[in-house]
Coordinates of C-alpha atoms and ligand atoms in Angstrom, one line a residue:
M12 CA 33.3 -31.5 -17.8
T13 CA 29.6 -32.0 -17.6
R14 CA 27.6 -31.0 -20.2
G15 CA 24.2 -30.0 -18.1
G16 CA 22.6 -32.6 -19.5
M17 CA 22.7 -31.5 -23.1
E18 CA 24.2 -35.5 -23.9
S19 CA 20.7 -36.9 -22.9
V20 CA 18.8 -34.9 -26.1
E21 CA 19.7 -34.6 -29.6
V22 CA 18.9 -32.4 -32.4
F23 CA 16.9 -34.1 -35.2
T24 CA 14.8 -32.5 -38.0
S25 CA 11.5 -32.4 -37.1
E26 CA 8.9 -33.3 -40.1
G27 CA 7.5 -29.7 -41.1
K28 CA 9.0 -27.8 -38.0
G29 CA 12.5 -27.8 -39.0
R30 CA 14.6 -28.6 -36.3
G31 CA 13.6 -30.1 -33.1
L32 CA 14.9 -31.7 -29.9
K33 CA 14.3 -35.4 -29.2
A34 CA 15.0 -37.7 -25.9
Q35 CA 17.7 -39.9 -25.6
K36 CA 16.6 -41.5 -22.3
E37 CA 13.5 -41.7 -20.5
F38 CA 12.1 -38.9 -18.3
L39 CA 9.1 -38.7 -15.3
P40 CA 7.5 -35.8 -14.8
G41 CA 9.4 -32.9 -12.8
D42 CA 12.4 -34.5 -14.0
V43 CA 15.5 -31.6 -15.4
I44 CA 16.1 -32.8 -19.2
F45 CA 18.7 -30.2 -19.0
A46 CA 19.9 -27.0 -17.4
E47 CA 21.6 -24.3 -19.4
P48 CA 23.3 -21.0 -18.1
A49 CA 22.4 -18.0 -21.0
Y50 CA 24.5 -17.2 -23.9
A51 CA 23.8 -13.2 -22.7
A52 CA 21.1 -11.8 -20.8
V53 CA 20.1 -8.1 -19.5
V54 CA 17.8 -6.9 -17.2
F55 CA 14.9 -4.6 -18.5
D56 CA 15.7 -1.4 -18.9
S57 CA 13.0 0.0 -16.2
L58 CA 14.5 -2.4 -13.4
T59 CA 18.1 -2.3 -13.8
H60 CA 18.6 -0.7 -10.4
V61 CA 16.5 -3.3 -8.7
I62 CA 17.5 -6.5 -9.9
C63 CA 20.8 -8.1 -9.6
H64 CA 22.5 -8.0 -13.1
T65 CA 23.8 -11.3 -12.6
C66 CA 21.5 -13.2 -11.0
F67 CA 18.2 -11.4 -11.8
K68 CA 17.3 -11.7 -7.8
R69 CA 15.3 -8.6 -6.5
Q70 CA 17.2 -7.1 -3.5
D71 CA 16.5 -4.2 -1.1
R72 CA 20.1 -2.7 -1.2
L73 CA 21.9 -3.5 -4.1
H74 CA 25.8 -2.3 -4.8
R75 CA 26.6 -0.2 -7.9
C76 CA 29.4 -0.5 -10.5
G77 CA 31.5 2.2 -9.5
Q78 CA 32.9 2.8 -13.1
C79 CA 29.8 3.2 -15.1
K80 CA 27.2 3.7 -12.3
F81 CA 24.5 1.6 -14.3
A82 CA 25.1 -2.0 -13.4
Y83 CA 23.7 -3.1 -9.8
Y84 CA 24.8 -6.5 -7.8
C85 CA 23.8 -8.2 -4.6
D86 CA 27.4 -8.4 -3.8
R87 CA 30.9 -9.0 -4.3
T88 CA 30.3 -12.3 -5.8
C89 CA 27.7 -11.7 -8.2
Q90 CA 29.7 -8.3 -9.1
R91 CA 32.8 -10.6 -9.9
A92 CA 30.7 -13.2 -11.7
A93 CA 29.3 -10.5 -14.0
W94 CA 32.8 -8.5 -14.6
L95 CA 33.6 -11.1 -17.5
N96 CA 30.2 -10.0 -19.5
H97 CA 30.5 -6.6 -17.9
K98 CA 33.6 -5.1 -18.8
N99 CA 33.8 -4.3 -22.7
E100 CA 30.1 -3.1 -21.7
C101 CA 31.0 -1.4 -18.3
S102 CA 33.3 1.0 -20.6
A103 CA 31.4 1.5 -23.4
I104 CA 28.8 3.1 -21.1
K105 CA 31.0 5.1 -20.0
K106 CA 32.4 6.6 -23.4
Y107 CA 28.9 6.3 -24.8
G108 CA 27.8 8.6 -21.6
K109 CA 24.6 6.4 -21.2
A110 CA 23.4 3.0 -21.2
P111 CA 21.5 2.4 -24.6
T112 CA 18.1 0.3 -24.3
E113 CA 17.7 -3.6 -23.7
N114 CA 17.6 -5.0 -26.7
I115 CA 21.0 -3.1 -27.8
R116 CA 22.9 -4.1 -24.6
L117 CA 21.6 -7.8 -25.3
A118 CA 23.3 -7.6 -28.7
A119 CA 26.0 -6.0 -27.6
R120 CA 27.2 -8.9 -24.9
I121 CA 26.3 -11.4 -27.6
M122 CA 28.9 -9.7 -29.6
W123 CA 31.5 -9.2 -27.5
K124 CA 30.8 -13.0 -26.5
I125 CA 31.5 -13.9 -30.3
E126 CA 34.4 -11.5 -29.9
R127 CA 35.7 -13.7 -27.2
E128 CA 34.8 -17.1 -28.0
G129 CA 34.2 -17.2 -32.0
S130 CA 30.4 -17.8 -33.2
G131 CA 31.4 -21.4 -33.7
L132 CA 29.7 -24.3 -31.8
A133 CA 30.8 -23.4 -27.9
E134 CA 31.3 -25.9 -25.3
G135 CA 27.8 -27.6 -24.5
C136 CA 26.0 -25.6 -27.3
L137 CA 23.7 -27.7 -29.8
V138 CA 24.1 -25.3 -32.5
S139 CA 26.3 -22.2 -32.9
I140 CA 24.7 -18.2 -32.6
D141 CA 25.2 -18.0 -36.2
D142 CA 22.9 -21.2 -36.9
L143 CA 20.4 -19.9 -34.8
Q144 CA 16.6 -18.9 -36.4
N145 CA 15.6 -15.4 -37.1
H146 CA 12.8 -14.2 -38.9
V147 CA 14.0 -11.0 -40.6
D148 CA 13.4 -12.3 -43.8
S149 CA 9.5 -12.4 -43.1
F150 CA 9.6 -9.3 -41.0
G151 CA 6.6 -6.5 -42.4
E152 CA 6.8 -2.8 -43.0
E153 CA 7.0 -1.9 -38.9
E154 CA 9.5 -4.6 -38.2
K155 CA 11.4 -3.7 -40.5
K156 CA 11.7 -0.2 -39.5
E157 CA 12.6 -1.4 -35.8
L158 CA 15.2 -3.4 -37.1
R159 CA 16.6 -0.7 -38.8
A160 CA 16.3 1.4 -35.9
D161 CA 18.1 -0.9 -33.7
V162 CA 20.9 -1.5 -36.1
E163 CA 21.2 2.1 -36.5
N164 CA 21.6 2.4 -32.4
F165 CA 23.5 -0.3 -32.0
L166 CA 26.4 0.8 -34.2
E167 CA 26.4 4.4 -32.5
F168 CA 26.9 2.6 -28.8
W169 CA 29.2 -0.3 -30.7
P170 CA 33.1 1.1 -29.6
S171 CA 34.9 1.5 -32.7
Q172 CA 38.3 -0.9 -31.0
S173 CA 36.1 -3.9 -30.6
Q174 CA 35.7 -6.7 -33.2
Q175 CA 33.3 -5.1 -36.1
F176 CA 30.5 -6.8 -37.5
G177 CA 28.6 -6.4 -41.1
L178 CA 25.2 -5.3 -41.1
Q179 CA 24.2 -8.4 -42.1
F180 CA 25.1 -10.2 -38.8
I181 CA 23.9 -7.5 -36.8
S182 CA 20.5 -7.9 -37.9
H183 CA 20.8 -11.7 -38.0
I184 CA 21.5 -11.0 -34.6
F185 CA 18.4 -8.7 -33.6
G186 CA 16.3 -11.0 -35.8
V187 CA 17.8 -14.2 -33.1
I188 CA 16.5 -11.8 -29.9
S189 CA 13.3 -11.0 -31.7
C190 CA 12.2 -14.7 -32.1
N191 CA 14.5 -16.6 -29.3
G192 CA 14.6 -14.3 -26.3
F193 CA 13.6 -15.9 -23.5
T194 CA 11.9 -13.5 -20.4
L195 CA 13.7 -14.2 -17.1
S196 CA 11.8 -13.7 -13.6
D197 CA 13.1 -12.6 -10.5
Q198 CA 13.2 -15.3 -7.4
R199 CA 9.4 -15.1 -6.8
G200 CA 9.2 -16.0 -10.4
L201 CA 6.0 -13.6 -10.3
Q202 CA 7.7 -10.8 -12.5
A203 CA 9.5 -10.3 -15.8
V204 CA 12.3 -8.4 -15.2
G205 CA 14.7 -9.0 -18.2
V206 CA 15.7 -11.5 -21.6
G207 CA 18.1 -13.8 -22.4
V208 CA 19.6 -16.0 -24.8
F209 CA 19.1 -19.8 -24.8
P210 CA 20.6 -21.3 -28.1
N211 CA 19.7 -25.2 -27.1
L212 CA 16.3 -24.2 -25.4
C213 CA 15.0 -22.4 -28.6
Q214 CA 15.7 -25.6 -30.5
A215 CA 12.9 -27.1 -28.7
N216 CA 9.7 -26.4 -31.1
H217 CA 6.0 -25.4 -29.6
D218 CA 3.6 -27.7 -29.0
C219 CA -0.1 -26.7 -27.3
W220 CA -0.1 -29.4 -25.0
P221 CA 3.9 -29.5 -24.3
N222 CA 5.6 -32.6 -23.2
C223 CA 8.2 -30.0 -21.5
T224 CA 8.1 -27.0 -19.3
V225 CA 10.6 -24.0 -18.9
I226 CA 11.8 -23.1 -15.0
F227 CA 14.1 -20.2 -15.0
N228 CA 16.7 -21.4 -11.6
N229 CA 18.1 -18.0 -10.5
G230 CA 20.9 -20.1 -9.0
N231 CA 22.8 -19.3 -5.2
H232 CA 25.4 -17.2 -4.7
E233 CA 24.6 -17.1 -1.0
A234 CA 26.5 -20.5 0.2
V235 CA 29.5 -19.5 2.7
R236 CA 31.8 -22.0 0.4
S237 CA 31.9 -20.6 -3.1
M238 CA 32.1 -24.1 -4.4
F239 CA 28.3 -24.7 -3.3
H240 CA 27.3 -21.3 -5.5
T241 CA 25.7 -22.3 -8.8
Q242 CA 24.9 -19.8 -11.5
M243 CA 21.6 -18.8 -13.0
R244 CA 20.0 -21.3 -15.3
I245 CA 16.9 -22.3 -16.9
E246 CA 15.9 -25.8 -16.5
L247 CA 13.9 -27.9 -18.8
R248 CA 11.7 -29.9 -17.1
A249 CA 9.2 -33.2 -18.2
L250 CA 5.5 -32.6 -17.5
S251 CA 4.9 -36.0 -18.3
K252 CA 6.7 -39.4 -19.1
I253 CA 9.0 -39.1 -21.9
S254 CA 10.3 -41.9 -23.9
P255 CA 13.9 -42.2 -25.4
G256 CA 13.1 -41.1 -29.3
D257 CA 10.4 -38.9 -28.3
E258 CA 10.4 -35.4 -29.5
L259 CA 10.6 -32.7 -26.8
T260 CA 8.2 -29.5 -27.0
V261 CA 7.3 -26.3 -25.1
S262 CA 4.5 -24.1 -25.2
Y263 CA 5.6 -20.2 -26.6
V264 CA 2.1 -19.3 -25.9
D265 CA -0.4 -19.5 -22.8
F266 CA -2.2 -22.5 -23.5
L267 CA -5.5 -21.6 -21.8
N268 CA -6.4 -20.4 -24.9
V269 CA -8.4 -21.3 -27.8
S270 CA -6.9 -22.7 -30.8
E271 CA -7.8 -20.0 -32.9
E272 CA -6.2 -17.3 -31.0
R273 CA -3.1 -19.6 -29.9
R274 CA -3.0 -19.9 -33.8
K275 CA -3.2 -16.1 -34.5
Q276 CA -0.3 -15.3 -32.0
L277 CA 2.1 -17.9 -33.0
K278 CA 1.7 -16.7 -36.4
K279 CA 2.3 -13.2 -35.4
Q280 CA 5.6 -13.7 -33.1
Y281 CA 6.8 -17.0 -34.1
Y282 CA 5.9 -16.8 -38.0
F283 CA 4.8 -20.8 -38.4
D284 CA 0.9 -22.6 -38.2
C285 CA 0.6 -24.9 -35.7
T286 CA 0.0 -28.0 -37.0
C287 CA -0.4 -29.6 -33.2
E288 CA -2.7 -32.4 -32.6
H289 CA -4.8 -29.9 -30.3
C290 CA -5.2 -27.1 -33.2
K291 CA -5.8 -29.5 -35.4
K292 CA -9.1 -31.2 -33.9
Q293 CA -9.5 -28.0 -31.8
I294 CA -9.9 -30.3 -28.6
K295 CA -10.7 -28.8 -25.7
D296 CA -11.7 -25.5 -27.5
D297 CA -15.4 -26.4 -26.3
L298 CA -14.3 -26.0 -23.0
M299 CA -12.0 -23.1 -23.3
L300 CA -15.1 -21.1 -25.1
A301 CA -17.1 -21.9 -22.1
L302 CA -14.6 -19.8 -20.1
K303 CA -15.3 -16.6 -21.9
E304 CA -17.8 -14.6 -20.8
G305 CA -21.0 -13.4 -22.8
E306 CA -21.6 -16.3 -24.5
G307 CA -24.5 -17.9 -22.4
K308 CA -24.4 -19.9 -19.2
P309 CA -22.3 -23.3 -19.7
S310 CA -24.2 -26.2 -18.1
A311 CA -22.7 -27.1 -14.7
E312 CA -21.4 -30.4 -16.4
T313 CA -19.0 -27.6 -18.4
V314 CA -18.1 -25.4 -15.9
K315 CA -17.0 -28.5 -13.8
E316 CA -15.2 -29.9 -16.5
V317 CA -13.1 -27.0 -17.4
I318 CA -12.1 -26.7 -13.9
Q319 CA -11.0 -29.8 -13.6
F320 CA -9.0 -29.3 -16.6
S321 CA -7.4 -26.3 -16.0
K322 CA -6.8 -27.6 -12.3
D323 CA -5.1 -30.7 -13.7
T324 CA -2.9 -28.2 -16.0
L325 CA -1.7 -25.7 -13.7
E326 CA -1.1 -28.5 -11.0
K327 CA 1.0 -29.9 -13.4
I328 CA 3.0 -26.7 -14.0
S329 CA 3.0 -25.8 -10.2
K330 CA 4.3 -29.4 -9.6
A331 CA 7.5 -28.6 -11.8
R332 CA 7.9 -25.4 -10.7
M333 CA 8.1 -26.5 -7.1
E334 CA 10.2 -29.3 -7.4
G335 CA 12.3 -26.9 -9.3
L336 CA 12.5 -24.8 -6.1
Y337 CA 13.0 -28.0 -4.2
H338 CA 16.4 -28.7 -6.2
E339 CA 17.6 -25.3 -6.0
V340 CA 21.0 -25.7 -3.7
Ligands
LIG20 ZN1 23.1 -11.3 -8.2
LIG21 ZN1 30.0 -0.9 -14.8
LIG22 ZN1 -1.7 -26.1 -31.7

């Protein structure tokens, strides 16, 4: 069985950053380093009736699940593919009388998967759900309050005949979702439509000047023969040439911000101080600041430099994206 490219990466201890991912072979810009299906994923509350719950594509006419009347699918293929993950959810929604919010639905999907497969190391996974990071201990008062509300709502929704989990483990799962939840987009890549957990992907550390980017591939269920169907997945793609032994990094935040803003956002959302080369030396900040308004007119030279710099950056990303689409079967 293929491990989706997982043999070409390795988990290691990155100095000062905890766990990280390292390349085991050479990659060129645009290469898929690995592909990973979601451990669990849900459509956002506001879009549950316009986005397929299996492939996260936006479609004009979706089929509704006749049982819970909550889940929607492109067609029978997507509906069949969803059943393993939807079965418990479907009957729980019927019993509860309504669908809970996206956070609760995602936690419940994770728990049902643990009930089916255990929480140990699954096939093709570099780390187990137990071992994923959460920042619950660093939560402030407001976040603790939200966490308690989530746990309460979860317990109300969670059926008594399903496996029962301790409060600490349930909190761990919500903590994992809040720091590792990855936003998914529809097939045009323009709108965030859902959130999923990808245990391998979240081993990659942040760098403000990353050598990788993440592409969401909605997969394809439209091929006539089902053997050509592909599953929705994320793809970690190289942005630059990567040598064996190099750490693989992605940007958790918009890297067209100045370093101070990036560092604030990283601290607030991910609880760490970025010590990458760009933050330490504040590289490119003069360029980024020139983009901000109300700070006097930048020289023509600076403007040119900023434009070139932004263009190079965006080109790198869109090149990887284009190839992502190109490889879509
Ligand atoms: Zn679909
Ligand atoms: Zn249903
Ligand atoms: Zn940085």
